[in-house]
mmCIF file of C-alpha atoms in Angstrom:
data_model
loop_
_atom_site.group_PDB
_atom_site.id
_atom_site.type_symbol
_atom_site.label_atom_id
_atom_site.label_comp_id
_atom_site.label_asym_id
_atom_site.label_seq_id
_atom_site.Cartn_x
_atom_site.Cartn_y
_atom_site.Cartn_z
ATOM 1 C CA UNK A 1 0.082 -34.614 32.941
ATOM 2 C CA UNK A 2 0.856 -37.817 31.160
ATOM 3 C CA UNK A 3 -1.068 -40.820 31.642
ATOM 4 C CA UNK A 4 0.251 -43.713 29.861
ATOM 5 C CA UNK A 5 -0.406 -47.124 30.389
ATOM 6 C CA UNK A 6 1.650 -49.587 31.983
ATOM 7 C CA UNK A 7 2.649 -51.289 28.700
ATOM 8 C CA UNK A 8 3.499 -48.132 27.095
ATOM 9 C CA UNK A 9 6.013 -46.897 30.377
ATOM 10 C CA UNK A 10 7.366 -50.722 30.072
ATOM 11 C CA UNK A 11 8.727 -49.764 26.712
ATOM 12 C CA UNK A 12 9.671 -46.600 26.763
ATOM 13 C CA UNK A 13 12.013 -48.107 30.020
ATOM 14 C CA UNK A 14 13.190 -50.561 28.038
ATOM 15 C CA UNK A 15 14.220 -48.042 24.879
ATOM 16 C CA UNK A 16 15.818 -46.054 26.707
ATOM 17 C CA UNK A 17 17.647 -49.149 28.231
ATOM 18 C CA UNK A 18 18.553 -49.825 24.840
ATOM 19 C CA UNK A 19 19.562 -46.181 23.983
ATOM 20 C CA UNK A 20 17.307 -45.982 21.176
ATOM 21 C CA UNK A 21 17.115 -42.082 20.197
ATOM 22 C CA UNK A 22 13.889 -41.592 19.237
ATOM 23 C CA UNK A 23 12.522 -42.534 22.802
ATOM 24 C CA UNK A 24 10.971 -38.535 22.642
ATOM 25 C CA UNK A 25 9.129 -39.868 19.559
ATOM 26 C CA UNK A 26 7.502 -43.165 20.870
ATOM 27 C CA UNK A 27 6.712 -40.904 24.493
ATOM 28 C CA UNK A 28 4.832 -38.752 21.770
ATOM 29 C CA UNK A 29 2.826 -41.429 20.072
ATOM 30 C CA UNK A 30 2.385 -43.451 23.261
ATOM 31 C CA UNK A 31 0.540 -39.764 24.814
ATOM 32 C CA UNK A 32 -1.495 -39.786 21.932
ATOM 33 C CA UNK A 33 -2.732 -43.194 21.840
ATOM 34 C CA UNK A 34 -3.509 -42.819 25.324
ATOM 35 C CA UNK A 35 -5.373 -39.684 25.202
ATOM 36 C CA UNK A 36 -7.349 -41.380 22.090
ATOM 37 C CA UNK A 37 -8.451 -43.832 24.267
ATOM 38 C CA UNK A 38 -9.378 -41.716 27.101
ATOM 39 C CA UNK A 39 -11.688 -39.824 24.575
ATOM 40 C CA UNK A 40 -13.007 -43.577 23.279
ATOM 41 C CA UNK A 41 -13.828 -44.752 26.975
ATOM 42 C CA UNK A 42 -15.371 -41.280 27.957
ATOM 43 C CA UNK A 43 -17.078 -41.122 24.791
ATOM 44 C CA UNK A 44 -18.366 -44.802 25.467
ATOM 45 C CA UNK A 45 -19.687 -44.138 28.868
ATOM 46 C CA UNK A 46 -21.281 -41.554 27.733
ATOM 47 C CA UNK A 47 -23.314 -43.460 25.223
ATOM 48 C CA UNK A 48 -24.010 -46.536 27.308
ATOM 49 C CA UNK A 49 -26.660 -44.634 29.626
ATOM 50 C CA UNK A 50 -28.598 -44.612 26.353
ATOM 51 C CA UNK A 51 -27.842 -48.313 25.205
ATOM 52 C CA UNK A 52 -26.018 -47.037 22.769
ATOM 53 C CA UNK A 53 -22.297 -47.888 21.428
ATOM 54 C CA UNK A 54 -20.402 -45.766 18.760
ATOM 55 C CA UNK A 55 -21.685 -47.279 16.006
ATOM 56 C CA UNK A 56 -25.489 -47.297 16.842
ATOM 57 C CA UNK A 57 -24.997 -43.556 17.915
ATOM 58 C CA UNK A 58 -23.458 -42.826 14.212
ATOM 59 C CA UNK A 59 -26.385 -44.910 12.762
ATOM 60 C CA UNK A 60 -28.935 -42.527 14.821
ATOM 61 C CA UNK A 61 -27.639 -39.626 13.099
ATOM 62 C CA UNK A 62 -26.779 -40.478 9.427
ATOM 63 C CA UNK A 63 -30.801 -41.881 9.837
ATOM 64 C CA UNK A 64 -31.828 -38.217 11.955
ATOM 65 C CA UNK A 65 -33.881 -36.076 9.433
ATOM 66 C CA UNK A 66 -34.196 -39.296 6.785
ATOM 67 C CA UNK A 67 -38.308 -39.026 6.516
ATOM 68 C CA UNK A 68 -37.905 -42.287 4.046
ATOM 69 C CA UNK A 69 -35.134 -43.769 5.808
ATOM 70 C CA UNK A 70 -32.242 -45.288 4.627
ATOM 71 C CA UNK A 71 -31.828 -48.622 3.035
ATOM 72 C CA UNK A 72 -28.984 -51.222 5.503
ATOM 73 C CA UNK A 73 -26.838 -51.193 1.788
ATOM 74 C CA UNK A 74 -26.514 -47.342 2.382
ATOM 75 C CA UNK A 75 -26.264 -47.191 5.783
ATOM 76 C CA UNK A 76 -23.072 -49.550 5.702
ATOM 77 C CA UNK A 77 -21.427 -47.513 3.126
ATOM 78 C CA UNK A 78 -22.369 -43.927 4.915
ATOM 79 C CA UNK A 79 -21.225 -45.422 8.062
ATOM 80 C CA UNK A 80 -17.897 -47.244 6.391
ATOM 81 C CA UNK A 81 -18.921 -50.716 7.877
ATOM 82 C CA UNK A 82 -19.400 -54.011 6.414
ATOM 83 C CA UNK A 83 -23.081 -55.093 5.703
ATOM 84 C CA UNK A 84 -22.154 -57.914 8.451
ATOM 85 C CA UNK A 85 -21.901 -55.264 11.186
ATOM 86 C CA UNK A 86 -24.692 -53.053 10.092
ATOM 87 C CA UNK A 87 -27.245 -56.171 10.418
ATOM 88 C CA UNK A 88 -25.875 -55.970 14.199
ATOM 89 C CA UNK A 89 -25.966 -52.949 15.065
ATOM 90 C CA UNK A 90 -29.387 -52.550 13.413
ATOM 91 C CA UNK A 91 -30.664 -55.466 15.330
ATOM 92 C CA UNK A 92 -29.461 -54.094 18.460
ATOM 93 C CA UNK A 93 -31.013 -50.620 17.586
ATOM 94 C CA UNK A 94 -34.399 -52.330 16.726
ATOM 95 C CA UNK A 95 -34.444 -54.117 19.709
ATOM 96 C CA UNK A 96 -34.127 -50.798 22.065
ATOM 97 C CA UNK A 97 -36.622 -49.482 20.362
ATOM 98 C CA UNK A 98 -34.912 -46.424 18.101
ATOM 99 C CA UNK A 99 -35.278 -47.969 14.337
ATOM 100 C CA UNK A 100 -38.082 -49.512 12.585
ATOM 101 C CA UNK A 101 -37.149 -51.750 9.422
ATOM 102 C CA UNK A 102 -39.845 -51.397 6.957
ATOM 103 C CA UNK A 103 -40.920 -53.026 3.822
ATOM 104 C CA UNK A 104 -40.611 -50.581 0.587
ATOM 105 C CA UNK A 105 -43.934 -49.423 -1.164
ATOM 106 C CA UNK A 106 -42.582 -50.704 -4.920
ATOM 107 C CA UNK A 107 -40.564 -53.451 -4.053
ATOM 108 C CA UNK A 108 -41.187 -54.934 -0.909
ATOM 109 C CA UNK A 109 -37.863 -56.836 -0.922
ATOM 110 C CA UNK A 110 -36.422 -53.776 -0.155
ATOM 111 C CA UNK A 111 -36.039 -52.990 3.591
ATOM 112 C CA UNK A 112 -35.763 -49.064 4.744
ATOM 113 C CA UNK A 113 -34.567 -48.450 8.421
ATOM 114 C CA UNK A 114 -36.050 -45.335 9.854
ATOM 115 C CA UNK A 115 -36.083 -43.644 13.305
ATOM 116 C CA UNK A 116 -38.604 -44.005 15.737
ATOM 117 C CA UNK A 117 -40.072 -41.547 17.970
ATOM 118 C CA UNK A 118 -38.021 -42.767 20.371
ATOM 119 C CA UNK A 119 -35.142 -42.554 18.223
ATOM 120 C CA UNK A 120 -36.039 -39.138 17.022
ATOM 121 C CA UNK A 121 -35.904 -38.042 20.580
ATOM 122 C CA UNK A 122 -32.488 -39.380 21.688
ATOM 123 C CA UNK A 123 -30.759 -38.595 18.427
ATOM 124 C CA UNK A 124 -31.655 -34.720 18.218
ATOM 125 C CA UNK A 125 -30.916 -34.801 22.625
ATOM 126 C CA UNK A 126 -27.507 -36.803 21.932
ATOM 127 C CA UNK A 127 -26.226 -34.430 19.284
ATOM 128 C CA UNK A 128 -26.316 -31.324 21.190
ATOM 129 C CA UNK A 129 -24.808 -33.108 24.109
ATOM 130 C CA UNK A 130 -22.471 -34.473 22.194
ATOM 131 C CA UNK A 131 -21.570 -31.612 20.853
ATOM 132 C CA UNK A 132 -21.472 -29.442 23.845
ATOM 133 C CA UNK A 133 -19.076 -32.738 25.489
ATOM 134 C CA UNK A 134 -16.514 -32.454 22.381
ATOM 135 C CA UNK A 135 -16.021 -28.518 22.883
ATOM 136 C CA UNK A 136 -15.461 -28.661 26.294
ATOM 137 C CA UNK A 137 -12.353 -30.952 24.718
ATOM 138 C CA UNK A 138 -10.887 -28.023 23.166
ATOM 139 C CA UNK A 139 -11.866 -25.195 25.903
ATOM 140 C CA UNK A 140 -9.321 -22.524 26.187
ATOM 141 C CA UNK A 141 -8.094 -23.501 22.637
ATOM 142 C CA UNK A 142 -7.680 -20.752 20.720
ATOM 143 C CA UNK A 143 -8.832 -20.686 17.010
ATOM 144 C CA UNK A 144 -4.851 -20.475 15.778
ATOM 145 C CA UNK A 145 -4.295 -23.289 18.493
ATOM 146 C CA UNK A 146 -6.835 -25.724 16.783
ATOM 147 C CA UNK A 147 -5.467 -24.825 13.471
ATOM 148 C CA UNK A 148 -1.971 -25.615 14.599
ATOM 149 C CA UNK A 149 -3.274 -28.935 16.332
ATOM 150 C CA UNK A 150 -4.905 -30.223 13.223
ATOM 151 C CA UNK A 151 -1.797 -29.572 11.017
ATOM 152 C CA UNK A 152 0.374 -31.464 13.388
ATOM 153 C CA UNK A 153 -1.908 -34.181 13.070
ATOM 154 C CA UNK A 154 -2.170 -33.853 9.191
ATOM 155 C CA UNK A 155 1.330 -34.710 9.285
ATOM 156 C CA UNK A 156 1.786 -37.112 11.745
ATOM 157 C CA UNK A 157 -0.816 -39.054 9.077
ATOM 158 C CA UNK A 158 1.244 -38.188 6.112
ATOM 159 C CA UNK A 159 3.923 -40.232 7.604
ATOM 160 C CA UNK A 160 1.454 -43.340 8.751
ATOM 161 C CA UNK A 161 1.827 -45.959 6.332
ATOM 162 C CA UNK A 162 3.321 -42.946 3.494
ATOM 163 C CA UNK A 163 5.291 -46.160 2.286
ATOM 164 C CA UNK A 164 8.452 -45.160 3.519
ATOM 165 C CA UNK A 165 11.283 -46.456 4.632
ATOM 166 C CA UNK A 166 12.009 -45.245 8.939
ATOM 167 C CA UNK A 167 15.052 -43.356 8.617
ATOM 168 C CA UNK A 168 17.891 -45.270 10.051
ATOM 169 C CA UNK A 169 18.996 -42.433 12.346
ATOM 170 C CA UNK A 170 15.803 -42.972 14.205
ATOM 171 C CA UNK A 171 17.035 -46.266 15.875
ATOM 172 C CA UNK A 172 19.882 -46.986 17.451
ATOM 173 C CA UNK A 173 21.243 -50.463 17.278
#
C-alpha cells in the first residue's frame, strides 16, 4: 500500500518523464516521508484530546518524576528547543492547568516549572498509551526485523547531509 501525496506522484511522473534513473530511489524517500507524516498527524490527534501538541507532551515527561522541577533554561536544552519556544509551550501548559512556575527558595529570580496534579495524572496515563500506540506500529515485527529496519535507517542518515557529492550516475540528464 503506498500512499503518497499528490505532490510527491506529480514528481515521480515527471522523473520518469525525464528518464531520470533513480526514480526507485525518490519512490523510496517519497514512502517514507509520507509514512512520517502519517505517524506525525496520528500522533497529533492523539494528543489534541488532551490539549496537548508534541512539544507540551515531551515537556510533561522530561518534568514526570521531577519533585523540584525543572528550571525553563533546562527544559529547553533537555527538550532541544530554543528558550523562545519553551516560554510558549510553557505558557500554554500553565494555562491548561498541567505546570506550575514557581519562585526558587534561595533565589527567587529563579523560576522552577513543576507538574501539577493534573499534570501528574495525564503524563503517567499518556505514557503508557503512548507506548502501547507506538508498539502496535511495529506489531508482527520480529526482533531481527526491527534490527534490520533501524540499520537501514542508520544508513539512509549516514548519507543525509554526509557532505558528499550525489553520484552522477544517479541522474540522468
Amino acid at each position: 500500500m503506498r500512499m503518497l501525496e499528490q505532490k510527491h506522484l506529480a514528481l515521480l511522473e515527471e522523473a520518469e518523464r525525464r528518464g531520470v534513473v533513480s526514480v526507485d530511489n525518490l519512490r523510496a524517500c517519497f514512502e517514507l516521508l509520507a509514512l512520517a507524516g502519517a505517524i506525525d498527524r496520528d500522533c497529533a490527534a492523539r494528543l489534541a484530546p488532551h490539549r496537548l501538541s508534541e512539544g507540551k507532551f515531551v515537556l510533561l515527561f522530561l518534568l514526570h518524576g521531577q519533585a523540584d522541577g525543572l528550571s525553563p533554561h533546562e527544559l529547553a536544552e533537555r527538550a532541544g528547543v530554543t528558550r523562545a519556544t519553551i516560554t510558549g509551550l510553557l505558557d500554554g501548559l500553565e494555562r491548561d492547568g498541567f505546570i506550575a512556575r514557581r519562585s526558587g527558595l534561595e533565589d527567587r529570580r529563579k523560576i522552577a516549572v513543576v507538574l501539577t496534579d493534573l499534570g501528574q495524572k495525564t503524563a503517567r496515563a499518556l505514557f503508557d498509551e503512548h507506548a502501547a500506540w507506538v508498539a502496535t506500529l511495529f506489531a508482527g515485527f520480529t526482533s531481527g526485523e526491527r534490527d534490520m529496519l533501524s540499520g537501514f535507517l542508520q544508513r539512509i542518515w549516514s548519507n543525509l547531509g554526509a557532505g558528499r557529492e550525489p553520484d552522477v550516475s544517479d541522474v540522468h540528464p
